[in-house]
């Protein structure tokens, strides 16, 4: 069982699972096509799910289980998933890999990864039950049926009434590991380690505009409105800004997570960085006909749009070149943007719009208050002695 990318005649792509004969597994393929086209999911989502389902189907095949009725043994699969290294769960297991160390050994996957795999498995099996490819009795094994009446009022919402809800029965408790932000010193170090104007522009677009990785490499030249007046381009937004647009047929696999277009203002620093990159890009003749902003300038195929994975590769190289103690990830730069904007006085509704969130509540994980601002907040609280003095004066 292996994950495999499928390109349709229309140019759209999704991922599926192939069996030993390199034939798509019907249930997995139907579920993944539904996720991609029926629910308008991202190609990257089907890729993640395809690798997860391949693991589950591989486990079923190697333990002589039928995936349709393996739900009662899902706890055993969780243990296998948690501790099975590549030598055990890979396409070609190593000789003698049938014996696997369990709890007490070093985990091969995090709790979050295990839960993500289980989500894909539950989805495929539930879809199979809907199409009568799996027996209906497996659903109560996978899900607990409960009422919304036991939820807090704030979770039910106003006038929501009582409804039934499904809760996953198999789930690992995930430790709280908040995503840290890249601090200002790390961002400056990354910029100094850049050897091209393109790389500096990429860092600034994430750290000063909050773009996601897929949004960054999905930018088209028509999205960059860096004039004082863009009315000649048919845009009524004043001053320098860029548009983040959701496009599904990107040849480089880029994907804008937000389902709606948003406008992100940019400052003079970013405009100058873009101008320097534009001059650098002119030297690459192969990039002349490419409408994407960020293209390959130093590796083949020259002039082609950069894929999302290239952003991670760049940050890994820059982190090492800058001598940083850790590898900075793209999402940490987005966290830095949100935190810095908040520390500078941005309101929640403004940040929500800039970040492309549907709800302001989604901002909470992104905000990492500056330690000096926290200290200032404490020092603003008057001491009991001052409060007592004010009371005596009023008397």
GROMACS .gro file of C-alpha atoms in nm:
model
  395
    1UNK     CA    1   0.000   0.000   0.000
    2UNK     CA    2   0.140   0.337  -0.099
    3UNK     CA    3   0.025   0.698  -0.144
    4UNK     CA    4   0.020   0.821  -0.503
    5UNK     CA    5  -0.053   1.156  -0.668
    6UNK     CA    6  -0.318   1.160  -0.943
    7UNK     CA    7  -0.343   1.434  -1.207
    8UNK     CA    8  -0.679   1.457  -1.385
    9UNK     CA    9  -0.718   1.567  -1.749
   10UNK     CA   10  -0.844   1.903  -1.618
   11UNK     CA   11  -0.511   1.959  -1.443
   12UNK     CA   12  -0.650   1.918  -1.091
   13UNK     CA   13  -0.468   1.681  -0.858
   14UNK     CA   14  -0.545   1.467  -0.559
   15UNK     CA   15  -0.376   1.176  -0.379
   16UNK     CA   16  -0.494   0.819  -0.362
   17UNK     CA   17  -0.373   0.483  -0.226
   18UNK     CA   18  -0.244   0.203  -0.448
   19UNK     CA   19  -0.234  -0.165  -0.353
   20UNK     CA   20   0.043  -0.414  -0.424
   21UNK     CA   21  -0.067  -0.437  -0.787
   22UNK     CA   22  -0.051  -0.055  -0.821
   23UNK     CA   23  -0.430  -0.041  -0.850
   24UNK     CA   24  -0.622   0.226  -0.651
   25UNK     CA   25  -0.792   0.090  -0.339
   26UNK     CA   26  -1.161   0.165  -0.418
   27UNK     CA   27  -1.274   0.274  -0.072
   28UNK     CA   28  -0.968   0.493  -0.011
   29UNK     CA   29  -0.983   0.644  -0.360
   30UNK     CA   30  -1.354   0.730  -0.327
   31UNK     CA   31  -1.301   0.889   0.014
   32UNK     CA   32  -1.002   1.095  -0.100
   33UNK     CA   33  -1.180   1.212  -0.416
   34UNK     CA   34  -1.473   1.319  -0.198
   35UNK     CA   35  -1.240   1.512   0.032
   36UNK     CA   36  -1.076   1.689  -0.261
   37UNK     CA   37  -1.372   1.763  -0.486
   38UNK     CA   38  -1.685   1.697  -0.283
   39UNK     CA   39  -1.567   1.899   0.017
   40UNK     CA   40  -1.336   2.132  -0.180
   41UNK     CA   41  -1.035   2.030   0.027
   42UNK     CA   42  -0.673   2.106  -0.048
   43UNK     CA   43  -0.453   1.869  -0.244
   44UNK     CA   44  -0.215   1.869   0.053
   45UNK     CA   45  -0.498   1.741   0.274
   46UNK     CA   46  -0.554   1.442   0.047
   47UNK     CA   47  -0.178   1.381   0.047
   48UNK     CA   48  -0.171   1.368   0.427
   49UNK     CA   49  -0.478   1.145   0.438
   50UNK     CA   50  -0.342   0.914   0.167
   51UNK     CA   51  -0.023   0.844   0.363
   52UNK     CA   52  -0.234   0.786   0.675
   53UNK     CA   53  -0.468   0.541   0.501
   54UNK     CA   54  -0.172   0.359   0.345
   55UNK     CA   55  -0.037   0.297   0.695
   56UNK     CA   56  -0.371   0.162   0.815
   57UNK     CA   57  -0.424  -0.064   0.514
   58UNK     CA   58  -0.064  -0.185   0.538
   59UNK     CA   59  -0.118  -0.277   0.904
   60UNK     CA   60  -0.439  -0.463   0.819
   61UNK     CA   61  -0.268  -0.659   0.542
   62UNK     CA   62   0.032  -0.755   0.756
   63UNK     CA   63  -0.183  -0.863   1.050
   64UNK     CA   64  -0.439  -1.054   0.839
   65UNK     CA   65  -0.724  -0.816   0.922
   66UNK     CA   66  -1.004  -0.693   0.701
   67UNK     CA   67  -1.003  -0.313   0.714
   68UNK     CA   68  -1.385  -0.314   0.703
   69UNK     CA   69  -1.410  -0.495   1.037
   70UNK     CA   70  -1.083  -0.394   1.205
   71UNK     CA   71  -1.247  -0.120   1.416
   72UNK     CA   72  -1.254  -0.329   1.740
   73UNK     CA   73  -0.876  -0.365   1.716
   74UNK     CA   74  -0.807   0.003   1.653
   75UNK     CA   75  -0.637   0.028   1.992
   76UNK     CA   76  -0.378  -0.224   1.871
   77UNK     CA   77  -0.330  -0.017   1.556
   78UNK     CA   78  -0.268   0.291   1.772
   79UNK     CA   79   0.011   0.110   1.958
   80UNK     CA   80   0.161  -0.010   1.630
   81UNK     CA   81   0.138   0.339   1.485
   82UNK     CA   82   0.291   0.500   1.791
   83UNK     CA   83   0.596   0.273   1.812
   84UNK     CA   84   0.646   0.120   1.467
   85UNK     CA   85   0.957   0.270   1.298
   86UNK     CA   86   1.002   0.280   0.922
   87UNK     CA   87   1.176  -0.058   0.931
   88UNK     CA   88   0.845  -0.206   1.051
   89UNK     CA   89   0.578   0.005   0.880
   90UNK     CA   90   0.757   0.092   0.555
   91UNK     CA   91   0.683  -0.043   0.209
   92UNK     CA   92   0.955  -0.303   0.246
   93UNK     CA   93   1.002  -0.395   0.614
   94UNK     CA   94   1.349  -0.500   0.725
   95UNK     CA   95   1.433  -0.863   0.791
   96UNK     CA   96   1.319  -0.958   1.140
   97UNK     CA   97   1.109  -0.643   1.176
   98UNK     CA   98   0.798  -0.838   1.273
   99UNK     CA   99   0.895  -0.805   1.639
  100UNK     CA  100   0.817  -0.451   1.748
  101UNK     CA  101   0.892  -0.287   2.081
  102UNK     CA  102   0.586  -0.135   2.241
  103UNK     CA  103   0.526   0.114   2.525
  104UNK     CA  104   0.848   0.199   2.703
  105UNK     CA  105   1.042   0.225   2.378
  106UNK     CA  106   1.106   0.552   2.199
  107UNK     CA  107   0.789   0.658   2.011
  108UNK     CA  108   0.812   0.670   1.634
  109UNK     CA  109   0.524   0.918   1.598
  110UNK     CA  110   0.381   1.198   1.810
  111UNK     CA  111   0.037   1.190   1.965
  112UNK     CA  112  -0.076   1.454   1.716
  113UNK     CA  113   0.035   1.243   1.419
  114UNK     CA  114  -0.140   0.934   1.556
  115UNK     CA  115  -0.464   1.131   1.597
  116UNK     CA  116  -0.432   1.267   1.243
  117UNK     CA  117  -0.401   0.914   1.104
  118UNK     CA  118  -0.704   0.801   1.306
  119UNK     CA  119  -0.907   1.092   1.166
  120UNK     CA  120  -0.839   0.972   0.813
  121UNK     CA  121  -0.921   0.611   0.903
  122UNK     CA  122  -1.253   0.705   1.064
  123UNK     CA  123  -1.343   0.913   0.761
  124UNK     CA  124  -1.274   0.633   0.514
  125UNK     CA  125  -1.461   0.371   0.717
  126UNK     CA  126  -1.761   0.599   0.773
  127UNK     CA  127  -1.770   0.673   0.400
  128UNK     CA  128  -1.758   0.297   0.331
  129UNK     CA  129  -2.053   0.239   0.566
  130UNK     CA  130  -2.250   0.506   0.378
  131UNK     CA  131  -2.189   0.317   0.053
  132UNK     CA  132  -2.258  -0.019   0.221
  133UNK     CA  133  -1.902  -0.136   0.166
  134UNK     CA  134  -1.858  -0.187   0.541
  135UNK     CA  135  -2.105  -0.310   0.806
  136UNK     CA  136  -2.297  -0.049   1.001
  137UNK     CA  137  -2.200  -0.194   1.338
  138UNK     CA  138  -1.849  -0.049   1.310
  139UNK     CA  139  -1.973   0.310   1.355
  140UNK     CA  140  -2.060   0.271   1.726
  141UNK     CA  141  -1.715   0.118   1.770
  142UNK     CA  142  -1.550   0.422   1.614
  143UNK     CA  143  -1.774   0.693   1.757
  144UNK     CA  144  -1.956   0.771   2.079
  145UNK     CA  145  -2.304   0.909   2.021
  146UNK     CA  146  -2.383   1.191   2.263
  147UNK     CA  147  -2.618   1.485   2.303
  148UNK     CA  148  -2.520   1.850   2.283
  149UNK     CA  149  -2.724   1.903   2.600
  150UNK     CA  150  -2.416   1.818   2.808
  151UNK     CA  151  -2.209   2.090   2.642
  152UNK     CA  152  -2.170   2.437   2.799
  153UNK     CA  153  -2.413   2.699   2.676
  154UNK     CA  154  -2.135   2.893   2.503
  155UNK     CA  155  -2.045   2.583   2.302
  156UNK     CA  156  -2.407   2.514   2.202
  157UNK     CA  157  -2.474   2.868   2.088
  158UNK     CA  158  -2.792   3.068   2.121
  159UNK     CA  159  -3.119   2.898   2.024
  160UNK     CA  160  -2.924   2.597   1.900
  161UNK     CA  161  -3.152   2.342   2.065
  162UNK     CA  162  -3.044   1.988   2.143
  163UNK     CA  163  -2.870   1.782   1.878
  164UNK     CA  164  -2.680   1.458   1.856
  165UNK     CA  165  -2.305   1.467   1.806
  166UNK     CA  166  -2.035   1.211   1.733
  167UNK     CA  167  -1.722   1.187   1.942
  168UNK     CA  168  -1.415   0.985   1.845
  169UNK     CA  169  -1.363   0.685   2.075
  170UNK     CA  170  -0.998   0.633   1.985
  171UNK     CA  171  -0.783   0.935   2.048
  172UNK     CA  172  -0.451   1.004   2.219
  173UNK     CA  173  -0.416   1.290   2.462
  174UNK     CA  174  -0.195   1.550   2.301
  175UNK     CA  175   0.042   1.746   2.524
  176UNK     CA  176   0.013   2.121   2.488
  177UNK     CA  177   0.299   2.232   2.269
  178UNK     CA  178   0.220   2.585   2.152
  179UNK     CA  179   0.394   2.693   1.833
  180UNK     CA  180   0.662   2.940   1.927
  181UNK     CA  181   0.717   3.259   1.735
  182UNK     CA  182   1.039   3.357   1.563
  183UNK     CA  183   1.187   3.640   1.766
  184UNK     CA  184   1.315   3.962   1.610
  185UNK     CA  185   1.681   3.859   1.653
  186UNK     CA  186   1.618   3.538   1.458
  187UNK     CA  187   1.442   3.725   1.178
  188UNK     CA  188   1.729   3.972   1.144
  189UNK     CA  189   1.978   3.682   1.142
  190UNK     CA  190   1.780   3.509   0.866
  191UNK     CA  191   1.777   3.825   0.657
  192UNK     CA  192   2.152   3.870   0.698
  193UNK     CA  193   2.208   3.508   0.593
  194UNK     CA  194   2.019   3.558   0.265
  195UNK     CA  195   2.231   3.555  -0.049
  196UNK     CA  196   1.968   3.681  -0.291
  197UNK     CA  197   1.703   3.949  -0.309
  198UNK     CA  198   1.442   3.679  -0.369
  199UNK     CA  199   1.520   3.506  -0.041
  200UNK     CA  200   1.503   3.835   0.153
  201UNK     CA  201   1.167   3.910  -0.005
  202UNK     CA  202   1.034   3.569   0.099
  203UNK     CA  203   1.138   3.621   0.462
  204UNK     CA  204   0.981   3.966   0.472
  205UNK     CA  205   0.655   3.850   0.313
  206UNK     CA  206   0.611   3.596   0.591
  207UNK     CA  207   0.747   3.803   0.880
  208UNK     CA  208   0.590   4.139   0.789
  209UNK     CA  209   0.276   4.032   0.603
  210UNK     CA  210   0.189   3.707   0.780
  211UNK     CA  211   0.156   3.498   0.464
  212UNK     CA  212   0.128   3.122   0.494
  213UNK     CA  213   0.372   2.906   0.302
  214UNK     CA  214   0.118   2.812   0.034
  215UNK     CA  215  -0.001   3.172   0.000
  216UNK     CA  216   0.357   3.290  -0.042
  217UNK     CA  217   0.452   3.067  -0.336
  218UNK     CA  218   0.102   3.106  -0.483
  219UNK     CA  219   0.139   3.482  -0.536
  220UNK     CA  220   0.102   3.598  -0.895
  221UNK     CA  221   0.251   3.917  -1.032
  222UNK     CA  222  -0.099   4.055  -1.079
  223UNK     CA  223  -0.150   4.026  -0.701
  224UNK     CA  224   0.128   4.274  -0.620
  225UNK     CA  225  -0.018   4.626  -0.620
  226UNK     CA  226   0.281   4.830  -0.504
  227UNK     CA  227   0.177   5.167  -0.652
  228UNK     CA  228   0.040   5.463  -0.456
  229UNK     CA  229  -0.270   5.444  -0.678
  230UNK     CA  230  -0.379   5.108  -0.826
  231UNK     CA  231  -0.693   5.234  -0.998
  232UNK     CA  232  -0.524   5.180  -1.336
  233UNK     CA  233  -0.515   4.810  -1.245
  234UNK     CA  234  -0.886   4.806  -1.169
  235UNK     CA  235  -0.824   4.808  -0.793
  236UNK     CA  236  -0.971   5.075  -0.565
  237UNK     CA  237  -0.751   4.993  -0.265
  238UNK     CA  238  -0.514   5.282  -0.202
  239UNK     CA  239  -0.138   5.266  -0.139
  240UNK     CA  240   0.090   4.963  -0.159
  241UNK     CA  241  -0.073   4.626  -0.087
  242UNK     CA  242  -0.099   4.270  -0.210
  243UNK     CA  243  -0.393   4.038  -0.273
  244UNK     CA  244  -0.408   3.685  -0.135
  245UNK     CA  245  -0.630   3.489  -0.375
  246UNK     CA  246  -0.742   3.127  -0.351
  247UNK     CA  247  -0.653   2.945  -0.674
  248UNK     CA  248  -0.692   2.570  -0.717
  249UNK     CA  249  -0.495   2.499  -1.035
  250UNK     CA  250  -0.146   2.602  -0.930
  251UNK     CA  251   0.115   2.388  -1.108
  252UNK     CA  252   0.350   2.415  -0.809
  253UNK     CA  253   0.091   2.277  -0.564
  254UNK     CA  254   0.049   2.607  -0.379
  255UNK     CA  255  -0.274   2.646  -0.185
  256UNK     CA  256  -0.428   2.945  -0.007
  257UNK     CA  257  -0.599   2.807   0.302
  258UNK     CA  258  -0.844   3.095   0.341
  259UNK     CA  259  -1.153   3.055   0.123
  260UNK     CA  260  -1.190   3.427   0.068
  261UNK     CA  261  -0.961   3.685  -0.088
  262UNK     CA  262  -0.795   3.932   0.145
  263UNK     CA  263  -0.591   4.248   0.102
  264UNK     CA  264  -0.270   4.289   0.302
  265UNK     CA  265  -0.109   4.636   0.319
  266UNK     CA  266   0.271   4.640   0.284
  267UNK     CA  267   0.528   4.892   0.404
  268UNK     CA  268   0.817   5.065   0.230
  269UNK     CA  269   1.068   4.802   0.343
  270UNK     CA  270   0.879   4.528   0.163
  271UNK     CA  271   0.826   4.741  -0.147
  272UNK     CA  272   1.202   4.807  -0.174
  273UNK     CA  273   1.274   4.436  -0.125
  274UNK     CA  274   1.035   4.356  -0.409
  275UNK     CA  275   1.202   4.613  -0.636
  276UNK     CA  276   1.546   4.459  -0.572
  277UNK     CA  277   1.407   4.115  -0.650
  278UNK     CA  278   1.243   4.238  -0.971
  279UNK     CA  279   1.584   4.349  -1.098
  280UNK     CA  280   1.738   4.016  -0.995
  281UNK     CA  281   1.461   3.823  -1.169
  282UNK     CA  282   1.519   4.007  -1.498
  283UNK     CA  283   1.853   3.830  -1.528
  284UNK     CA  284   1.671   3.496  -1.553
  285UNK     CA  285   1.527   3.491  -1.906
  286UNK     CA  286   1.335   3.169  -1.837
  287UNK     CA  287   1.126   3.356  -1.577
  288UNK     CA  288   1.000   3.618  -1.823
  289UNK     CA  289   0.683   3.427  -1.915
  290UNK     CA  290   0.604   3.297  -1.564
  291UNK     CA  291   0.320   3.478  -1.389
  292UNK     CA  292   0.424   3.360  -1.043
  293UNK     CA  293   0.612   3.607  -0.826
  294UNK     CA  294   0.861   3.361  -0.677
  295UNK     CA  295   1.046   3.143  -0.927
  296UNK     CA  296   1.354   2.921  -0.940
  297UNK     CA  297   1.657   3.138  -1.011
  298UNK     CA  298   1.941   2.909  -0.904
  299UNK     CA  299   1.824   2.553  -0.975
  300UNK     CA  300   1.644   2.367  -1.250
  301UNK     CA  301   1.389   2.412  -1.385
  302UNK     CA  302   1.487   2.779  -1.410
  303UNK     CA  303   1.196   3.021  -1.419
  304UNK     CA  304   0.947   2.767  -1.282
  305UNK     CA  305   0.730   2.863  -0.981
  306UNK     CA  306   0.879   2.759  -0.648
  307UNK     CA  307   0.699   2.468  -0.476
  308UNK     CA  308   0.587   2.498  -0.111
  309UNK     CA  309   0.857   2.260   0.012
  310UNK     CA  310   1.122   2.502  -0.118
  311UNK     CA  311   1.020   2.748   0.154
  312UNK     CA  312   1.105   2.495   0.426
  313UNK     CA  313   1.431   2.406   0.252
  314UNK     CA  314   1.526   2.774   0.236
  315UNK     CA  315   1.454   2.836   0.605
  316UNK     CA  316   1.650   2.525   0.704
  317UNK     CA  317   1.952   2.643   0.503
  318UNK     CA  318   1.926   3.001   0.634
  319UNK     CA  319   1.891   2.886   0.996
  320UNK     CA  320   2.209   2.680   0.964
  321UNK     CA  321   2.396   2.955   0.781
  322UNK     CA  322   2.294   3.210   1.043
  323UNK     CA  323   2.412   2.982   1.324
  324UNK     CA  324   2.072   2.977   1.495
  325UNK     CA  325   2.015   2.734   1.780
  326UNK     CA  326   1.704   2.598   1.609
  327UNK     CA  327   1.550   2.569   1.266
  328UNK     CA  328   1.295   2.843   1.210
  329UNK     CA  329   0.978   2.720   1.037
  330UNK     CA  330   0.753   2.920   0.804
  331UNK     CA  331   0.463   2.925   1.049
  332UNK     CA  332   0.686   3.074   1.319
  333UNK     CA  333   0.736   3.379   1.098
  334UNK     CA  334   0.357   3.411   1.065
  335UNK     CA  335   0.332   3.392   1.445
  336UNK     CA  336   0.596   3.665   1.469
  337UNK     CA  337   0.393   3.892   1.242
  338UNK     CA  338   0.076   3.849   1.448
  339UNK     CA  339   0.257   3.904   1.778
  340UNK     CA  340   0.446   4.211   1.658
  341UNK     CA  341   0.132   4.364   1.508
  342UNK     CA  342  -0.057   4.307   1.833
  343UNK     CA  343   0.226   4.453   2.041
  344UNK     CA  344   0.220   4.757   1.811
  345UNK     CA  345  -0.148   4.817   1.894
  346UNK     CA  346  -0.339   4.626   1.626
  347UNK     CA  347  -0.694   4.536   1.732
  348UNK     CA  348  -0.832   4.183   1.710
  349UNK     CA  349  -1.061   4.256   1.416
  350UNK     CA  350  -0.772   4.412   1.225
  351UNK     CA  351  -0.546   4.116   1.294
  352UNK     CA  352  -0.818   3.869   1.203
  353UNK     CA  353  -0.854   4.033   0.862
  354UNK     CA  354  -0.478   4.054   0.803
  355UNK     CA  355  -0.426   3.689   0.897
  356UNK     CA  356  -0.720   3.565   0.688
  357UNK     CA  357  -0.910   3.410   0.979
  358UNK     CA  358  -1.283   3.353   0.967
  359UNK     CA  359  -1.316   3.421   1.340
  360UNK     CA  360  -1.113   3.645   1.576
  361UNK     CA  361  -1.098   3.351   1.820
  362UNK     CA  362  -0.857   3.180   1.579
  363UNK     CA  363  -0.596   3.441   1.668
  364UNK     CA  364  -0.536   3.316   2.022
  365UNK     CA  365  -0.262   3.059   1.939
  366UNK     CA  366  -0.074   3.318   1.732
  367UNK     CA  367  -0.028   3.583   1.998
  368UNK     CA  368   0.292   3.575   2.201
  369UNK     CA  369   0.305   3.903   2.399
  370UNK     CA  370   0.642   4.071   2.425
  371UNK     CA  371   0.793   4.017   2.774
  372UNK     CA  372   0.841   4.392   2.817
  373UNK     CA  373   0.472   4.450   2.748
  374UNK     CA  374   0.384   4.189   3.011
  375UNK     CA  375   0.611   4.363   3.263
  376UNK     CA  376   0.456   4.700   3.178
  377UNK     CA  377   0.109   4.552   3.234
  378UNK     CA  378   0.211   4.438   3.584
  379UNK     CA  379   0.374   4.770   3.668
  380UNK     CA  380   0.059   4.959   3.572
  381UNK     CA  381  -0.127   4.791   3.857
  382UNK     CA  382  -0.114   5.032   4.156
  383UNK     CA  383   0.036   4.905   4.480
  384UNK     CA  384  -0.183   4.861   4.792
  385UNK     CA  385   0.006   5.147   4.958
  386UNK     CA  386  -0.094   5.388   4.681
  387UNK     CA  387  -0.454   5.265   4.696
  388UNK     CA  388  -0.457   5.324   5.074
  389UNK     CA  389  -0.315   5.677   5.029
  390UNK     CA  390  -0.585   5.763   4.771
  391UNK     CA  391  -0.855   5.640   5.010
  392UNK     CA  392  -0.724   5.861   5.294
  393UNK     CA  393  -0.713   6.166   5.066
  394UNK     CA  394  -1.076   6.109   4.961
  395UNK     CA  395  -1.178   6.092   5.329
   0.00000   0.00000   0.00000
